[in-house]
Short mmCIF file of C-alpha atoms and ligand atoms in Angstrom, two decimals:
data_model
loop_
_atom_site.label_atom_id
_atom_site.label_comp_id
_atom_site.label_asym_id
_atom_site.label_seq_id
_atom_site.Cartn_x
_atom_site.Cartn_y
_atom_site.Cartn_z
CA UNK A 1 0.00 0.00 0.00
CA UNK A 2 1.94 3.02 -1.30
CA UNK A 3 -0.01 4.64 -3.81
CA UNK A 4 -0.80 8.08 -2.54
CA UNK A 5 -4.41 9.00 -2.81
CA UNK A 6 -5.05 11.83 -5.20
CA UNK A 7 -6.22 15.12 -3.48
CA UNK A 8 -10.10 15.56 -4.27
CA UNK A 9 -11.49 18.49 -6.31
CA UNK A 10 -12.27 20.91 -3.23
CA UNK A 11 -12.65 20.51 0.42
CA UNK A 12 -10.37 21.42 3.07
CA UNK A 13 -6.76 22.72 2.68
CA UNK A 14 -4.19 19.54 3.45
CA UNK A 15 -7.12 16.94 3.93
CA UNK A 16 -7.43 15.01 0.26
CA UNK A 17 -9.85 12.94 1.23
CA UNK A 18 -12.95 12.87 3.57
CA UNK A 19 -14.83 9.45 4.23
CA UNK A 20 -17.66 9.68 6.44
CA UNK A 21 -18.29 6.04 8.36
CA UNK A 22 -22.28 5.71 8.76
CA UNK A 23 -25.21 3.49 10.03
CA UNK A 24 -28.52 3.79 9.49
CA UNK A 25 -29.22 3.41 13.24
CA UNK A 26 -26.70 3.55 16.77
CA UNK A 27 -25.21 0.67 17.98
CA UNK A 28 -24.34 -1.12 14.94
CA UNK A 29 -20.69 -0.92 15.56
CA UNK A 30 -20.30 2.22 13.53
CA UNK A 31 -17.45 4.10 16.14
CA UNK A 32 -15.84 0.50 16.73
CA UNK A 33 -15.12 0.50 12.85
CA UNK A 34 -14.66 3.71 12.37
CA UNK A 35 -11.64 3.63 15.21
CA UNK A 36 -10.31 0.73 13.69
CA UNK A 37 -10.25 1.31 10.10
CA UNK A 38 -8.61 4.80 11.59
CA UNK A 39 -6.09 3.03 12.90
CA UNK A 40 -4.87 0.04 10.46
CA UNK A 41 -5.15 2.87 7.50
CA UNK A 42 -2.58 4.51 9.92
CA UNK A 43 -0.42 1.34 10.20
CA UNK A 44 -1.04 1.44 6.35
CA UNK A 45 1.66 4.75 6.72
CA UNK A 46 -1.29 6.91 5.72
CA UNK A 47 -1.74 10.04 7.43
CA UNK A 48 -4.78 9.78 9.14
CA UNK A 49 -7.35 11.72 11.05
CA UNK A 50 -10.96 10.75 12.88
CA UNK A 51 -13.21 13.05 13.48
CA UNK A 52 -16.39 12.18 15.74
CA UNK A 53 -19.24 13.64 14.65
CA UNK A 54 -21.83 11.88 16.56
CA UNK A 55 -22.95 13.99 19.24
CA UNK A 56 -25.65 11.32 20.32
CA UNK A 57 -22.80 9.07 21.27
CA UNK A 58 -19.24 10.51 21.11
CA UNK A 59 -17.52 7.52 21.88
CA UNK A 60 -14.12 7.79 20.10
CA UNK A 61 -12.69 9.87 23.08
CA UNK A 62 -12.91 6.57 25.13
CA UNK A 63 -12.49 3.82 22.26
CA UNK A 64 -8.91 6.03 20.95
CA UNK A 65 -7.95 6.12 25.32
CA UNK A 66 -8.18 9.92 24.70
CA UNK A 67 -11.06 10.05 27.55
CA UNK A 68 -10.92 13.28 30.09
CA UNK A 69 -8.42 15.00 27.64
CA UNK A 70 -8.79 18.69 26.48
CA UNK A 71 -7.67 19.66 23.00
CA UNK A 72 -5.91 22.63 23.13
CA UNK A 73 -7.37 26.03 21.50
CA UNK A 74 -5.84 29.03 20.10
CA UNK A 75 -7.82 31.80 21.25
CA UNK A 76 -7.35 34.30 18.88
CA UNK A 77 -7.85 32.53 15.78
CA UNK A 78 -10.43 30.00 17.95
CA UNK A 79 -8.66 27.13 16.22
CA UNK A 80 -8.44 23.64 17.70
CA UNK A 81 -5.38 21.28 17.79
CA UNK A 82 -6.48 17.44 17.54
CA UNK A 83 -5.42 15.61 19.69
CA UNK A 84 -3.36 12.08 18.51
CA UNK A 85 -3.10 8.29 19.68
CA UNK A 86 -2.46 5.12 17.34
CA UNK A 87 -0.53 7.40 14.84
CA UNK A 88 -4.71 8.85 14.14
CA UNK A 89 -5.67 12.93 14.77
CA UNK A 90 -8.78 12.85 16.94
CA UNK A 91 -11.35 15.68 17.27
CA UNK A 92 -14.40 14.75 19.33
CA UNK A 93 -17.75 16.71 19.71
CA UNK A 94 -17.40 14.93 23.14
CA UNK A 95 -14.07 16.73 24.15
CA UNK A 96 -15.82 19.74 23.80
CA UNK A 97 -19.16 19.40 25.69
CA UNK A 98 -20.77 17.47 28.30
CA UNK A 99 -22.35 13.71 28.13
CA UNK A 100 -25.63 14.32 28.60
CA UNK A 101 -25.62 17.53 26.64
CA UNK A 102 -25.77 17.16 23.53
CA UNK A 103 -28.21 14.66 23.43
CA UNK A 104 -31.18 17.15 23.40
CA UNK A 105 -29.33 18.87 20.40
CA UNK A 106 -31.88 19.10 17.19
CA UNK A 107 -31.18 18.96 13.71
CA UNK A 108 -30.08 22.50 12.84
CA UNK A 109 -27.08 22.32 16.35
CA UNK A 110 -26.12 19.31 15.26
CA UNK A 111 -25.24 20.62 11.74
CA UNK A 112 -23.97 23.81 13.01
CA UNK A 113 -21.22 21.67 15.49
CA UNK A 114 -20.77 19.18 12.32
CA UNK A 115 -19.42 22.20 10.21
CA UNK A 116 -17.14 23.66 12.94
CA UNK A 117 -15.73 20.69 13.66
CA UNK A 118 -14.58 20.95 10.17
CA UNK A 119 -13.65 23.97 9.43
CA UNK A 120 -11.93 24.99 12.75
CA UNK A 121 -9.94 22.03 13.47
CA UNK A 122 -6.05 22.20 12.50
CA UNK A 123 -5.78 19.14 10.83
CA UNK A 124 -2.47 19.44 9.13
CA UNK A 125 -2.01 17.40 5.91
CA UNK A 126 -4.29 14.49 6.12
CA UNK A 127 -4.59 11.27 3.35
CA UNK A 128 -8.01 10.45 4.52
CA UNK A 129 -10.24 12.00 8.03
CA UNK A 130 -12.68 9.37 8.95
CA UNK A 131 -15.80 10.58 9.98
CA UNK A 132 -17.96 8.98 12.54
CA UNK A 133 -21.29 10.32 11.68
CA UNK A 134 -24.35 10.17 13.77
CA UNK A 135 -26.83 7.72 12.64
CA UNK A 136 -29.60 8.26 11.09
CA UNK A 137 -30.30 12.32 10.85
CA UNK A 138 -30.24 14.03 7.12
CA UNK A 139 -29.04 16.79 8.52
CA UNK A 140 -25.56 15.76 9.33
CA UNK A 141 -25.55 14.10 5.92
CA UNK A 142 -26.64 17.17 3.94
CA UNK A 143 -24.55 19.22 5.88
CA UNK A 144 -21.10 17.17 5.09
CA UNK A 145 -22.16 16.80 1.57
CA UNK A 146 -22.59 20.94 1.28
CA UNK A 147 -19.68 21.72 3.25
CA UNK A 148 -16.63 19.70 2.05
CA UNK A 149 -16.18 17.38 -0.96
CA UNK A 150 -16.73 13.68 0.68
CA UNK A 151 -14.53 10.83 -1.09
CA UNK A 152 -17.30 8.26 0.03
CA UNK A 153 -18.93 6.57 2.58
CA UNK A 154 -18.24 3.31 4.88
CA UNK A 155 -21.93 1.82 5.39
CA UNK A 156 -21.80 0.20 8.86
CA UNK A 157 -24.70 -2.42 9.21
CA UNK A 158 -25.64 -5.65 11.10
CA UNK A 159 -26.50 -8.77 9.43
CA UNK A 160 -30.68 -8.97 10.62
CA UNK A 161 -33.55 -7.14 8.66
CA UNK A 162 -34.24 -4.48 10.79
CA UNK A 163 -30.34 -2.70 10.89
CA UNK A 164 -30.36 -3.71 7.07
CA UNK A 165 -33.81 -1.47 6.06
CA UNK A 166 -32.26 0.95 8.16
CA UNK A 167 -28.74 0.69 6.28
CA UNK A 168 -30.48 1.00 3.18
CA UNK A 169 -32.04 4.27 4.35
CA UNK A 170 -28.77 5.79 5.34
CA UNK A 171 -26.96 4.60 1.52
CA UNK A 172 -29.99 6.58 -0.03
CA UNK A 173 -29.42 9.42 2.00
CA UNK A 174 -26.00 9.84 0.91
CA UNK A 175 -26.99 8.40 -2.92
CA UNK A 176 -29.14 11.72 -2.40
CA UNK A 177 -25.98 13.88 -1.92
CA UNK A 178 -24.40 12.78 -4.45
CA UNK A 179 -21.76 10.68 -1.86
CA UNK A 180 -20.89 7.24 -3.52
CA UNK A 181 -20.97 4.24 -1.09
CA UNK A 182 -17.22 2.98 -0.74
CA UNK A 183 -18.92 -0.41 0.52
CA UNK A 184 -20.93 -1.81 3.19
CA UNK A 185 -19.38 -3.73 6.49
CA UNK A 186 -21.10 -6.46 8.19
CA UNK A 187 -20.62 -6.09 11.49
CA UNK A 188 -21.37 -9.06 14.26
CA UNK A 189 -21.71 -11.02 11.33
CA UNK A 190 -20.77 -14.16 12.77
CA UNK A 191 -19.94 -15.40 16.35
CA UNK A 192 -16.88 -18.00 16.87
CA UNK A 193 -17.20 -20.03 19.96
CA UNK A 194 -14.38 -19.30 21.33
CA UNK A 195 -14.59 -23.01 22.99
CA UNK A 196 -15.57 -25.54 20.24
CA UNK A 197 -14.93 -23.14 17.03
CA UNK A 198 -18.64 -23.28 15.91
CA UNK A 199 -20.08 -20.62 13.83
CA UNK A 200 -23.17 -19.73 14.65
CA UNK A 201 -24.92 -16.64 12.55
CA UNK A 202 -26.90 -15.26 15.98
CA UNK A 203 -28.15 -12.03 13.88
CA UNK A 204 -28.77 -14.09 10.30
CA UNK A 205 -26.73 -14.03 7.15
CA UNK A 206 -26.53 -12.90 3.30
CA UNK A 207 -28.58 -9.94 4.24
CA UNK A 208 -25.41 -7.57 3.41
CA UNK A 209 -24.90 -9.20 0.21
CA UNK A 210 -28.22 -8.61 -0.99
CA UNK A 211 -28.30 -4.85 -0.32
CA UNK A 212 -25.10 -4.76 -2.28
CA UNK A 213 -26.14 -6.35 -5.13
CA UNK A 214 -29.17 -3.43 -4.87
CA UNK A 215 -27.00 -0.71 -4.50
CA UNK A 216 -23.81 -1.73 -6.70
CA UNK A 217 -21.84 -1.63 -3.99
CA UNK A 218 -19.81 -4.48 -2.49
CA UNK A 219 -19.52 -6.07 1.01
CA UNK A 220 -15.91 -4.78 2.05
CA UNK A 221 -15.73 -6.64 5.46
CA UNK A 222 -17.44 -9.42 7.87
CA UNK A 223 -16.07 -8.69 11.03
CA UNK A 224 -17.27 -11.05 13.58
CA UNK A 225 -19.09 -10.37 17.04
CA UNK A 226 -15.98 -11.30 19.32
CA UNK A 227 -15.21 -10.14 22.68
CA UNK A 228 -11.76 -8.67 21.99
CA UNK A 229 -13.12 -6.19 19.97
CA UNK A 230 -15.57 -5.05 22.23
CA UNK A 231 -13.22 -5.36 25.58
CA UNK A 232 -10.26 -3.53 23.56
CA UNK A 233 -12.87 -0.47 22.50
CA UNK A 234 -14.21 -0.29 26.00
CA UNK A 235 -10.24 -0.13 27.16
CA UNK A 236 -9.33 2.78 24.80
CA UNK A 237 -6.67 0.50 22.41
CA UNK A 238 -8.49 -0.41 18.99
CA UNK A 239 -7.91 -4.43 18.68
CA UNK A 240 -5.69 -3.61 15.12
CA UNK A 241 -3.38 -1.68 17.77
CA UNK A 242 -3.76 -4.08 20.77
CA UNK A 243 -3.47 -7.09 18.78
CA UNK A 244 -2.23 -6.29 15.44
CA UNK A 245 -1.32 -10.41 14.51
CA UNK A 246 -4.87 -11.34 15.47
CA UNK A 247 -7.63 -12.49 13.10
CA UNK A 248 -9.67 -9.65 13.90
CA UNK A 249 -7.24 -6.87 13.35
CA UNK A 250 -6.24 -8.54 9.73
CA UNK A 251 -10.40 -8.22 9.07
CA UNK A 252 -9.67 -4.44 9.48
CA UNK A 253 -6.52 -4.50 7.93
CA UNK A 254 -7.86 -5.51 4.68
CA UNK A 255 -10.92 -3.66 5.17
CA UNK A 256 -8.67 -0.42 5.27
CA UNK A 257 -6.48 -1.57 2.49
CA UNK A 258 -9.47 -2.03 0.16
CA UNK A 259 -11.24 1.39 1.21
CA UNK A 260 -7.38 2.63 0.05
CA UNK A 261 -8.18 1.05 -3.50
CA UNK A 262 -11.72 2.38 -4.12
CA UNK A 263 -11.00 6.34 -2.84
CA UNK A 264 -7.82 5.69 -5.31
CA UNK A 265 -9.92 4.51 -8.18
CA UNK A 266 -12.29 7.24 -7.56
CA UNK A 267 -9.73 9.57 -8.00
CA UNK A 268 -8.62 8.21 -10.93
CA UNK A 269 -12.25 8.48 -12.30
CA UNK A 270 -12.37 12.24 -11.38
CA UNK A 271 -9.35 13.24 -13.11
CA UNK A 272 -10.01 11.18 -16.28
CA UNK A 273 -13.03 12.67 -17.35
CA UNK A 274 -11.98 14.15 -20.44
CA UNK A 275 -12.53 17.51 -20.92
CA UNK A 276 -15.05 18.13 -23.64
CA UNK A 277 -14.15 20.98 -26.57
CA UNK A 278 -16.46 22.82 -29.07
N1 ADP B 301 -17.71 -6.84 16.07
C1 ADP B 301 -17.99 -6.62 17.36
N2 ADP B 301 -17.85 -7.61 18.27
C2 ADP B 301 -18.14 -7.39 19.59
N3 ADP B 301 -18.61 -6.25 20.06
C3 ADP B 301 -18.78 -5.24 19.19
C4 ADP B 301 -18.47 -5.35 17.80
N4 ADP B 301 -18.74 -4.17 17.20
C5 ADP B 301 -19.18 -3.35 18.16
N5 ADP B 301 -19.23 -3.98 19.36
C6 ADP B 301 -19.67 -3.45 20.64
O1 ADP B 301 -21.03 -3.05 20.49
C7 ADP B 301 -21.28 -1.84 21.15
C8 ADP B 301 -21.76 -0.78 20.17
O2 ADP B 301 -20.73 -0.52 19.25
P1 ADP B 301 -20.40 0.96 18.76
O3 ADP B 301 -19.22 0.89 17.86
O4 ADP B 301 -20.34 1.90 19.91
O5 ADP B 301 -21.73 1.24 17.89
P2 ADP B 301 -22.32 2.57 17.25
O6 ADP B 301 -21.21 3.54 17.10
O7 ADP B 301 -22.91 2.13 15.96
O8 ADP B 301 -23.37 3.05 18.21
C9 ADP B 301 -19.96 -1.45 21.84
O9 ADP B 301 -19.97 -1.91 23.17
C10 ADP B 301 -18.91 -2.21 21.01
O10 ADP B 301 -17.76 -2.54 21.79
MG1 MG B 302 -20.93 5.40 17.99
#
């Protein structure tokens, strides 16, 4: 993985690419891929930032062990400084304001916050700046898609009917923005018994393949329900940085590698439109 990603048409000085990581709905595992697909682009030797959007849930203060830290501020220019772990620039709606805050936010704050977090945030020169959006609102959507120039978008889904209708509705939101899904991961799609090695599908299967075959899209990753993921998120190291030789962090490995491949070719595309004369 060397091949530098071409710097999109507009957008924001240094960053060349902006992917937005979505769900449909919360608790899909959005942040937990979001943090690490961050994180093995890094170990890619991509520069990488992550910016949580999703002021429902920040939980990428806590998942990148950033939790309780302040990022610094320059006052007169009222810029922020990210703050760093994993070789990954984090900004977090949740370094900035309480817990229980900005849950009562509505649509129009929740845009408003989305657009300073990207304009007044020193990113430096960035490859790619994941962002974790919150689920489910248009406004956040629209409000990416009219501020900066997005690459793509991760769609973050689980395998059963319900998370996939509501996976669907967050692809079409973006479709509406003109945002081209990057692919769709299937999160918890299978669980390994960790004692006898049996598979067993607890939230159904082939659901993800489906959507993708609606969409033209492609499934990018299965990353299975396992309880190092979850206990290495809840402990602040990503599992691709806690346990980079494991099964789980090569899932995310190639996930990040193949995210690499389509923001590349969708460079590519951009710049070989040809240029029509009269
Ligand atoms: N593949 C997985 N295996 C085990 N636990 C997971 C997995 N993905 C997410 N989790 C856990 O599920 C919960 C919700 O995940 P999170 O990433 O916070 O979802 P979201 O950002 O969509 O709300 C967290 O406790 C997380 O650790
Ligand atoms: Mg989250």
């Amino acid at each position: 993985m060397a091949e530098n990603p071409t710097p999109s048409k507009k957008g924001l000085p240094g960053i060349r690419n902006i992917v937005a990581v979505a769900s449909g709905k919360g608790g899909v595992g959005k942040s937990t891929t979001a943090v690490n697909l961050a994180v093995a682009m890094a170990q890619h030797g991509y520069k990488v930032g992550l910016l949580d959007a999703d002021i429902y849930g920040p939980s990428i203060p806590n998942m990148m062990g950033l939790k309780g830290r302040k990022p610094e501020v320059d006052v007169e220019s009222k810029v922020l400084y990210p703050l760093e772990n994993f070789g990954v620039k984090v900004m977090s709606i949740g370094f900035l304001v309480a817990d229980d805050q900005a849950m009562i936010w509505r649509g129009p704050m929740v845009a408003g916050a989305l657009g300073q977090l990207l304009k007044d945030v020193a990113w430096g020169d960035l490859d790619v700046l994941f962002i974790d959006m919150p689920p489910g609102t248009g406004d956040a959507q629209l409000t990416l898609s009219q501020t900066v120039s997005v690459t793509g978008a991760v769609v973050v889904t689980t395998p059963q009917d319900i998370a996939l209708i509501d996976c669907k509705k967050g692809i079409q939101m973006f479709d509406k923005v003109h945002v081209p899904t990057l692919g769709i991961v299937e999160n918890m799609s299978v669980f390994i018994c960790p004692h006898c090695n049996g598979e067993s599908h607890i939230f159904d299967q082939g659901g993800a393949e489906k959507l993708s075959e609606e969409f033209k899209t492609e499934v990018i990753a299965k990353v299975p329900l396992n309880m190092g993921i979850r206990a290495n998120g809840d402990a602040g190291t990503p599992i691709v940085a806690a346990l980079p030789d494991s099964n789980e962090a090569g899932i995310y490995k190639d996930m990040a590698e193949k995210v690499m491949a389509k923001i590349i070719t969708l460079n590519k595309r951009k710049i070989t439109i040809p240029i029509m004369t009269a």
